[in-house]
Short mmCIF file of C-alpha atoms and ligand atoms in Angstrom, two decimals:
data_model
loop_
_atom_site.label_atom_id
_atom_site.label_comp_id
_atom_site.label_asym_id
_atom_site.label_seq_id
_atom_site.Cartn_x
_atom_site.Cartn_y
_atom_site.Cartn_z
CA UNK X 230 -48.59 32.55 -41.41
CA UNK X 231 -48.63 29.29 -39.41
CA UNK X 232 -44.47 28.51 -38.54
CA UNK X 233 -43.55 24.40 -38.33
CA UNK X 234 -40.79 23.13 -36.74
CA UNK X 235 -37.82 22.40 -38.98
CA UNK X 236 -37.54 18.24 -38.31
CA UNK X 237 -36.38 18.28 -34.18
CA UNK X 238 -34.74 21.33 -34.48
CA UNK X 239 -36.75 24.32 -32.09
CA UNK X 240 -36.56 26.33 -35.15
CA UNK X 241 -39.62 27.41 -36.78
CA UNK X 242 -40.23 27.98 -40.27
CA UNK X 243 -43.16 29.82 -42.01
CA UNK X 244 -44.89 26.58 -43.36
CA UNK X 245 -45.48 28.11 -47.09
CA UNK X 246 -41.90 29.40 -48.58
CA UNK X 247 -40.91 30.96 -51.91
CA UNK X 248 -39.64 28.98 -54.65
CA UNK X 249 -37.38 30.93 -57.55
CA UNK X 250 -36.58 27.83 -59.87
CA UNK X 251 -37.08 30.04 -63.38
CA UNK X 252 -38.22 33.29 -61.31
CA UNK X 253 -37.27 36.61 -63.41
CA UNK X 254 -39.29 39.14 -62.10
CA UNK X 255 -36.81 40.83 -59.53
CA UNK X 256 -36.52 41.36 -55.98
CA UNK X 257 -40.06 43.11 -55.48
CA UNK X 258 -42.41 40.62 -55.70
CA UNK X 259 -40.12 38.15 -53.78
CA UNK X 260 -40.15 41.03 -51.11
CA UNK X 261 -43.32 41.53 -50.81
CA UNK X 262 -43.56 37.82 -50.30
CA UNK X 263 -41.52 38.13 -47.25
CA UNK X 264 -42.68 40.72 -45.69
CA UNK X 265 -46.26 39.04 -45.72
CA UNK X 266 -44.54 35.88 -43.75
CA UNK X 267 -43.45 33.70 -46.28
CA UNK X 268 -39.90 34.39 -44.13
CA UNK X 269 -38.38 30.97 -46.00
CA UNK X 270 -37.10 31.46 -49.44
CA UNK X 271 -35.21 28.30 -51.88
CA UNK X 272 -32.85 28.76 -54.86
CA UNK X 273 -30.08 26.35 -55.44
CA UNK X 274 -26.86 27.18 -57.78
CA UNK X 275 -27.91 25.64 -60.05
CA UNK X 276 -31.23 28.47 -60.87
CA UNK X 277 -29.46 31.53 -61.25
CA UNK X 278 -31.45 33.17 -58.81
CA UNK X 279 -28.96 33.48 -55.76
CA UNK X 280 -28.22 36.94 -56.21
CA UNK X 281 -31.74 38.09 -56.93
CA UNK X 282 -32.96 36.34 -53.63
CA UNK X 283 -29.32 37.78 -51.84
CA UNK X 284 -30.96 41.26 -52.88
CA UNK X 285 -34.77 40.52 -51.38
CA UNK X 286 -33.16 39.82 -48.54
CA UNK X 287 -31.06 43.11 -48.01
CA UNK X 288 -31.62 44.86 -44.68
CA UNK X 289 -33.91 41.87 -43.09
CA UNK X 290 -31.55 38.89 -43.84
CA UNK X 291 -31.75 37.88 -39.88
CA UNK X 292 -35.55 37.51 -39.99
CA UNK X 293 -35.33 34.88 -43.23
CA UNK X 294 -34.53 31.23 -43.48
CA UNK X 295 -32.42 30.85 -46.95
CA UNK X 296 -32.29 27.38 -48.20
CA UNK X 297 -30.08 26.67 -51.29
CA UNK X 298 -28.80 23.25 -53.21
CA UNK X 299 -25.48 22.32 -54.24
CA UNK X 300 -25.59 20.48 -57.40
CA UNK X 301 -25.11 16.91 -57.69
CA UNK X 302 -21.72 17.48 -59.87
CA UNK X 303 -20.21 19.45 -57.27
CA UNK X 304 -20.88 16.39 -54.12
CA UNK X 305 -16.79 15.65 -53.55
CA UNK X 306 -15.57 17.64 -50.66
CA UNK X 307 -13.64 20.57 -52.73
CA UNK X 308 -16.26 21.09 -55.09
CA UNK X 309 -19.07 20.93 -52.18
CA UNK X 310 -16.57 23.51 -50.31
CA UNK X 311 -16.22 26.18 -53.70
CA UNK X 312 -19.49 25.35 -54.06
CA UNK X 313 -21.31 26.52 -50.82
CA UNK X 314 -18.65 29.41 -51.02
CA UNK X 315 -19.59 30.58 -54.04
CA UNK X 316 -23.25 30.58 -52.96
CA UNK X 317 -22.58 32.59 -49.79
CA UNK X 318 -20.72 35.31 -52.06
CA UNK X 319 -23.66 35.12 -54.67
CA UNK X 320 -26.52 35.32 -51.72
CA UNK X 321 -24.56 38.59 -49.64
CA UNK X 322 -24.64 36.37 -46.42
CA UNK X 323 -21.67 34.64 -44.00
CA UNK X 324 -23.91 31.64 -43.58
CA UNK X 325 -26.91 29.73 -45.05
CA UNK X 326 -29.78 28.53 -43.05
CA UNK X 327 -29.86 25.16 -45.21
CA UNK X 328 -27.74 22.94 -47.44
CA UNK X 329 -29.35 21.02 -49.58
CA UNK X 330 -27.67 18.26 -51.97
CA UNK X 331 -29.91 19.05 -55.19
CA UNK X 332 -29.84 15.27 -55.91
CA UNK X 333 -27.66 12.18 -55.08
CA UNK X 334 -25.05 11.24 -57.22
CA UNK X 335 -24.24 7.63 -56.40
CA UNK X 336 -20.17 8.13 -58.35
CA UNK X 337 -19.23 10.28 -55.45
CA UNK X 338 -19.02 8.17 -51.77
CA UNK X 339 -21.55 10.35 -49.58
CA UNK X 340 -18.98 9.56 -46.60
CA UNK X 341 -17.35 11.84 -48.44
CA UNK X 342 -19.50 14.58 -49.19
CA UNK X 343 -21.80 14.39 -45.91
CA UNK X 344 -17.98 14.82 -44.36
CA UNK X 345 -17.30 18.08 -46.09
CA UNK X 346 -20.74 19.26 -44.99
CA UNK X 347 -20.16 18.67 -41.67
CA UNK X 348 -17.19 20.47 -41.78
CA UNK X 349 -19.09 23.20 -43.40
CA UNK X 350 -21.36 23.09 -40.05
CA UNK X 351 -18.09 23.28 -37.88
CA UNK X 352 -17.10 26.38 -38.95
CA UNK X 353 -20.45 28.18 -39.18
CA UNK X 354 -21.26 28.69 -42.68
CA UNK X 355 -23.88 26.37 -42.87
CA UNK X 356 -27.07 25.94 -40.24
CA UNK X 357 -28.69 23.05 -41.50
CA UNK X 358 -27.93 19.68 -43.93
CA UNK X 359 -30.83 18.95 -45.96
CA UNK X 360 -31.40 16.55 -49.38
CA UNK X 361 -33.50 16.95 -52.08
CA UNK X 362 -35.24 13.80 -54.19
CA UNK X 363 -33.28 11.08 -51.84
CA UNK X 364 -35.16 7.78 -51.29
CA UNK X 365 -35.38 6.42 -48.33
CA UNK X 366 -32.19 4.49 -48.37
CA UNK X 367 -30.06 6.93 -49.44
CA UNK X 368 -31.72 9.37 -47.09
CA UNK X 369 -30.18 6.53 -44.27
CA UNK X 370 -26.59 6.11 -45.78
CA UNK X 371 -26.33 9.83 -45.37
CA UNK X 372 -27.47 10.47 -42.25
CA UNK X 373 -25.08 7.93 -41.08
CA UNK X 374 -22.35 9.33 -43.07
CA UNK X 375 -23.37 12.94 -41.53
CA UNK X 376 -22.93 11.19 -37.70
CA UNK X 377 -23.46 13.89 -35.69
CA UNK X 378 -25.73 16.61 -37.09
CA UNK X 379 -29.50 15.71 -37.96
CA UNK X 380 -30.17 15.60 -41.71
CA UNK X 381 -33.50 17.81 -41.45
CA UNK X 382 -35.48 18.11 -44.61
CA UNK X 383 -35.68 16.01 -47.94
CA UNK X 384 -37.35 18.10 -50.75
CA UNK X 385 -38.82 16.32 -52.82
CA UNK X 386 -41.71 16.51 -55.88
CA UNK X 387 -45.25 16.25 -53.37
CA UNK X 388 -48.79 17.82 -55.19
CA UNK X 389 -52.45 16.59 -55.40
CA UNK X 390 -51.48 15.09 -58.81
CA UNK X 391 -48.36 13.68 -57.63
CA UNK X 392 -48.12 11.35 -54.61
CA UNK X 393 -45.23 9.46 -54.67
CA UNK X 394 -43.42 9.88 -51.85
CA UNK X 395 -46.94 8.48 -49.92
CA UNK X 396 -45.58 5.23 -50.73
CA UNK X 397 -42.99 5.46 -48.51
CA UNK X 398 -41.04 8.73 -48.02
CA UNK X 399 -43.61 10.55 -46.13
CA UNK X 400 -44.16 8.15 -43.79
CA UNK X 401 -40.11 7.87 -43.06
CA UNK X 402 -39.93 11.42 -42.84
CA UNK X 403 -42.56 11.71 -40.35
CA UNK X 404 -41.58 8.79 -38.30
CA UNK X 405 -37.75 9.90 -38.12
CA UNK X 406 -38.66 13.87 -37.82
CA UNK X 407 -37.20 14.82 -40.80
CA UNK X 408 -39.00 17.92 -42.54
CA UNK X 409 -40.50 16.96 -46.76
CA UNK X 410 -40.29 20.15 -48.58
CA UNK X 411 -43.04 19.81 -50.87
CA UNK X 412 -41.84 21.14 -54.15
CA UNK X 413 -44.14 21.86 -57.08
CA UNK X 414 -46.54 22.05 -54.73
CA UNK X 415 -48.82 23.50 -57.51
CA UNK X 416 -47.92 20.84 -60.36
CA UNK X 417 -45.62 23.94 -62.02
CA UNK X 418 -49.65 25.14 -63.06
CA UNK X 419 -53.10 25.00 -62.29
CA UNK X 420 -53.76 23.95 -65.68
CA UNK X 421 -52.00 20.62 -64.62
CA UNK X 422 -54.31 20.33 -62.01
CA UNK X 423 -57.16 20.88 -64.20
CA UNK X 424 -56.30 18.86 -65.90
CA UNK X 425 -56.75 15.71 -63.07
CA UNK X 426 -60.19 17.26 -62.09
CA UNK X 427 -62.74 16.09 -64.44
CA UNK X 428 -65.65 17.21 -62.06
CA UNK X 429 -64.25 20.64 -60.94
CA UNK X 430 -64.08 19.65 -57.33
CA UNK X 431 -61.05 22.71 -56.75
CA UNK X 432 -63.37 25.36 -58.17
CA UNK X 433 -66.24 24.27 -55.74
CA UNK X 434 -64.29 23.97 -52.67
CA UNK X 435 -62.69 27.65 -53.91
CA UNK X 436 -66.31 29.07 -53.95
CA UNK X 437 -67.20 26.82 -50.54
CA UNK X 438 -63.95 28.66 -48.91
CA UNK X 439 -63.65 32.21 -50.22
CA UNK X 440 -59.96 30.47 -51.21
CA UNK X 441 -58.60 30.83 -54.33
CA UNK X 442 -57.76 27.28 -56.11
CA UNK X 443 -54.04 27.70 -55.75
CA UNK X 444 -54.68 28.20 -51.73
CA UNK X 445 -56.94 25.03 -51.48
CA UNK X 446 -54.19 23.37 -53.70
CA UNK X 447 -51.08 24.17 -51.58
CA UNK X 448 -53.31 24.12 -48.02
CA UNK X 449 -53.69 20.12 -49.13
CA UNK X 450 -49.72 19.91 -49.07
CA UNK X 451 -50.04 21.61 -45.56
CA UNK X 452 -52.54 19.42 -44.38
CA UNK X 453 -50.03 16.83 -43.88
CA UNK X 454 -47.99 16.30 -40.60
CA UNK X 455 -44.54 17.86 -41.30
CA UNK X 456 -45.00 19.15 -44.67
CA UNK X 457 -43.69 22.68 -45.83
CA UNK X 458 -44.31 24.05 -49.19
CA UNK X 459 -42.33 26.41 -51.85
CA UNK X 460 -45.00 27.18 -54.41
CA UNK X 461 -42.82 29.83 -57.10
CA UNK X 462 -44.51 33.00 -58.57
CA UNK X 463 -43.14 35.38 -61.01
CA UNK X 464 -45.75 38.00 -59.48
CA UNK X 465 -46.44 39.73 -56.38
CA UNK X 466 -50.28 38.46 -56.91
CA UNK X 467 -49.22 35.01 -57.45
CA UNK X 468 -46.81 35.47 -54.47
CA UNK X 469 -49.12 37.04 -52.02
CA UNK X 470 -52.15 34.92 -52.82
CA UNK X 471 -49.69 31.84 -52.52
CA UNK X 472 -49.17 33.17 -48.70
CA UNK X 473 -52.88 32.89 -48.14
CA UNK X 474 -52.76 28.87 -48.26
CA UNK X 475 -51.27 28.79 -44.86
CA UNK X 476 -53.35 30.24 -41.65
CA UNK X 477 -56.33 27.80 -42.19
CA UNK X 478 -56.70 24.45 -42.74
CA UNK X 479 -59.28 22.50 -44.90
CA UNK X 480 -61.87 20.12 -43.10
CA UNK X 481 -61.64 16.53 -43.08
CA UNK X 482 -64.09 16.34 -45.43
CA UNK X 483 -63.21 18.55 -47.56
CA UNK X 484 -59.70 16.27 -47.72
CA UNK X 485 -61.73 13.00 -48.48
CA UNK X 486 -63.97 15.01 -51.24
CA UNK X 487 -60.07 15.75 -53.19
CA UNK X 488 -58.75 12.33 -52.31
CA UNK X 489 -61.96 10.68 -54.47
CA UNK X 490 -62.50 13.32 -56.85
CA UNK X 491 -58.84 14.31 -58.19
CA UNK X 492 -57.08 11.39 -60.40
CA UNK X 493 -53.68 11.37 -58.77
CA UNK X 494 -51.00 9.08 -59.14
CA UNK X 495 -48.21 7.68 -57.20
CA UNK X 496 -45.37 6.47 -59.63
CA UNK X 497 -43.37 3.29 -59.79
CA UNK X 498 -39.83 3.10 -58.76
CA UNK X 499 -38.75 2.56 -62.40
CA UNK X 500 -40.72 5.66 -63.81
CA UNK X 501 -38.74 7.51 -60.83
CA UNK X 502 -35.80 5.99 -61.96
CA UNK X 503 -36.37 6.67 -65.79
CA UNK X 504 -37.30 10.33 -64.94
CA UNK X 505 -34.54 11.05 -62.90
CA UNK X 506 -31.62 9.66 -65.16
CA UNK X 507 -33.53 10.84 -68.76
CA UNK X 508 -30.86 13.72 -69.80
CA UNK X 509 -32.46 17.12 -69.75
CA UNK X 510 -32.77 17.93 -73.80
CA UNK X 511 -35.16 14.85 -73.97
CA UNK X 512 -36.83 15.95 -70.88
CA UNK X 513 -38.20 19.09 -72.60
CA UNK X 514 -38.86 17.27 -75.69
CA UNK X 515 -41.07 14.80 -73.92
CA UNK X 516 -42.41 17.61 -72.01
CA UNK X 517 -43.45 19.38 -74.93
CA UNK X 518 -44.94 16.30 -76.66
CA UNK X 519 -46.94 15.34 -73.67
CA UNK X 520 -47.99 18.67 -73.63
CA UNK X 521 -49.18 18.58 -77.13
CA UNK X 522 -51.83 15.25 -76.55
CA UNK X 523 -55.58 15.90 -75.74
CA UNK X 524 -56.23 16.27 -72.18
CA UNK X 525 -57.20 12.75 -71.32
CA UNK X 526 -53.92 11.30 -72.57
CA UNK X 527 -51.95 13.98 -71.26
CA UNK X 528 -52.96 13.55 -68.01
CA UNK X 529 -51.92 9.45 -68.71
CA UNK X 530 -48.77 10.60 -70.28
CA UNK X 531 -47.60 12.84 -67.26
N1 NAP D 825 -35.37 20.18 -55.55
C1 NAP D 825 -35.79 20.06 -56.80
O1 NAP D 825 -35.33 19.19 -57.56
C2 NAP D 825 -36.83 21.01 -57.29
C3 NAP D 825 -37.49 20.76 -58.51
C4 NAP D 825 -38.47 21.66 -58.91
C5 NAP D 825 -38.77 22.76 -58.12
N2 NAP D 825 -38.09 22.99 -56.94
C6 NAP D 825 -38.39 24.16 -56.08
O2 NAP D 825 -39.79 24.23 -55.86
C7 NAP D 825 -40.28 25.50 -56.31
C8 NAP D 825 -41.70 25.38 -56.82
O3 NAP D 825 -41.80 24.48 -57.89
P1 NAP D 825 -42.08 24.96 -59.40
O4 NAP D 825 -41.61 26.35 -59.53
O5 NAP D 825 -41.50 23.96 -60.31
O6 NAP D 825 -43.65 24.82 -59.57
P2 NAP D 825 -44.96 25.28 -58.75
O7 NAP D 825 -44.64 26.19 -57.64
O8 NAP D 825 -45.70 24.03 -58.46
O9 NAP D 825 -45.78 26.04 -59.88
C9 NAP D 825 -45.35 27.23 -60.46
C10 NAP D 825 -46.39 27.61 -61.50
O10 NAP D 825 -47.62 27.96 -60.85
C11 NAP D 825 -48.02 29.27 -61.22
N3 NAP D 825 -48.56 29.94 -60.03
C12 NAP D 825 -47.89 30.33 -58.92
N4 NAP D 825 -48.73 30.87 -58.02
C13 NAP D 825 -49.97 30.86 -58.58
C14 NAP D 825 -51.24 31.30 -58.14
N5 NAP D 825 -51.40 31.84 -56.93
N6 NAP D 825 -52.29 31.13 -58.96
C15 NAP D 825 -52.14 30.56 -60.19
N7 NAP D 825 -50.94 30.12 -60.66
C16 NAP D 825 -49.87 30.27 -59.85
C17 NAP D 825 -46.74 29.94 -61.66
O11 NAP D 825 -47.06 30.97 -62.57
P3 NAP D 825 -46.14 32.30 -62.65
O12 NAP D 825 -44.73 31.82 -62.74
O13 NAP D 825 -46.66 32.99 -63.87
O14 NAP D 825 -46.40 33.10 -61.41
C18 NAP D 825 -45.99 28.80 -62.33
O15 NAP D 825 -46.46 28.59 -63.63
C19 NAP D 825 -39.26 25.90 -57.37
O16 NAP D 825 -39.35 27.25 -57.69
C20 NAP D 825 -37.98 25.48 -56.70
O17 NAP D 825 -37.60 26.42 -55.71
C21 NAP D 825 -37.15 22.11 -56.52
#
């Protein structure tokens, strides 16, 4: 497992992590997971999967970087507080590696909320602030409302299908030394991917590696300069072979051959905006429906 420096930090983390939004398949496989170097694991409160990771953990918690999310309800300094408290009790632990807010929530001031953090950081329960699908600006407004302590990861949505945060977040991040998360770093299914590969170009550089297609999907992620990744698997063989995208890298032109060959997009500020405020019941409606179309126009439709 290659490590990365967390954003200007000196701390390393292993560059591919374990995700456990929807996981249900117990502490084993997450485990096993860690104890083949995938030493980074990220829930949030909001998953439900706290106490499952609190239990992988058992016994070894010193060796693992736990990342977990406070929900964007909870962002005014006694909710962040119960909040972060909560998740301590839920994950077995007296502090928690990062603190990420899930997403911004412009009702609450983030002077406000970035101050109860860095309380938070005072008195030791909290290691590091992070943020999770912040733009750029409000990525600045609360790193100055944090002052003192770095802000030093932004998670955000980053996949071979999905390369938004190209526009301008990734360059940000890696100017300023802040560490992008890459979540869904396998488009939540290889089908997805499929689905933006008309001329099979992930099954030929598969057979060209020895890799499977999930490794030469997540390696792309890795590729990237300051780019981690949290692929989730509800199996120790989806786990373990998700550990074997880091340790190697694809060649250059193996890079340009994906950059020409899969249809990716990179998507508009307003489809972010409609996506991000579109209230979760019609969410899984339109994912369903979108779902439902031939592959062409699903593909359009994502
Ligand atoms: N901050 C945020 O707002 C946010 C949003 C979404 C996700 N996340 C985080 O990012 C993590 C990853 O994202 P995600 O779970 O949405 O999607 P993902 O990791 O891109 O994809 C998960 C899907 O890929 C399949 N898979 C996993 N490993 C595989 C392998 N080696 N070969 C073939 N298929 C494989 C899984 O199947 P099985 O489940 O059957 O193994 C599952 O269907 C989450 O778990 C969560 O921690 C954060």
């Amino acid at each position: 497992m290659i490590w990365s420096e967390l954003a200007k930090t000196g701390v390393l983390i292993p560059e591919v992590g374990i995700g456990t939004w929807n996981y249900h398949a117990g502490p084993g496989p997450l485990r096993k997971g860690l104890e083949s170097g995938a030493l980074f694991i990220d829930t949030a409160e909001s998953y439900g999967t706290e106490p499952v990771v609190g239990e992988a953990v058992r016994g070894i918690r010193d060796r693992v970087f736990i990342a977990t999310k406070v929900s964007p309800q909870n962002l005014h300094r006694t909710n962040l507080r119960q909040s972060v408290d909560a998740s301590l009790q839920r994950l077995g632990v007296d502090m928690i590696d990062l603190v990420q807010l899930h997403e911004p929530n412009p009702s609450i001031p983030i002077d406000e909320t970035m101050g109860a953090v860095a309380d938070l950081m005072d008195v030791g329960k909290i290691r590091f602030a992070g943020v999770s699908n912040f733009s750029v600006i409000q990525l600045r407004e609360a790193q100055k409302a944090l002052g003192r302590y770095p802000i030093v990861s932004n998670q955000v949505r980053y996949n071979l299908i999905d390369r938004t945060i190209e526009k301008e977040m990734l360059h940000y991040c890696q100017a300023n030394h802040v560490t992008v998360i890459a979540y869904c770093p396998l488009a939540r299914g290889l089908d997805r991917i499929r689905d933006c590969d008309p001329s099979g170009v992930i099954d030929e550089l598969a057979r060209m590696t020895g890799k499977s297609p999930a490794q030469i999907v997540i390696n792309w992620c890795l590729c990237k300069d300051g780019v981690v990744a949290i692929p989730k698997g509800n199996s120790t063989e989806h786990i373990l072979d998700n550990c074997g995208a880091s340790d190697w890298r694809l060649s250059q032109e193996q890079l340009s051959l994906l950059d020409s060959r899969i249809q990716y997009r990179r998507r508009s500020r307003f489809d972010m905006m409609v996506r991000q405020w579109m209230p979760s019941p019609l969410q899984s409606f339109a994912v369903r429906a979108v779902n439902a179309l031939p592959r062409g126009l699903r593909r359009r439709a994502r």
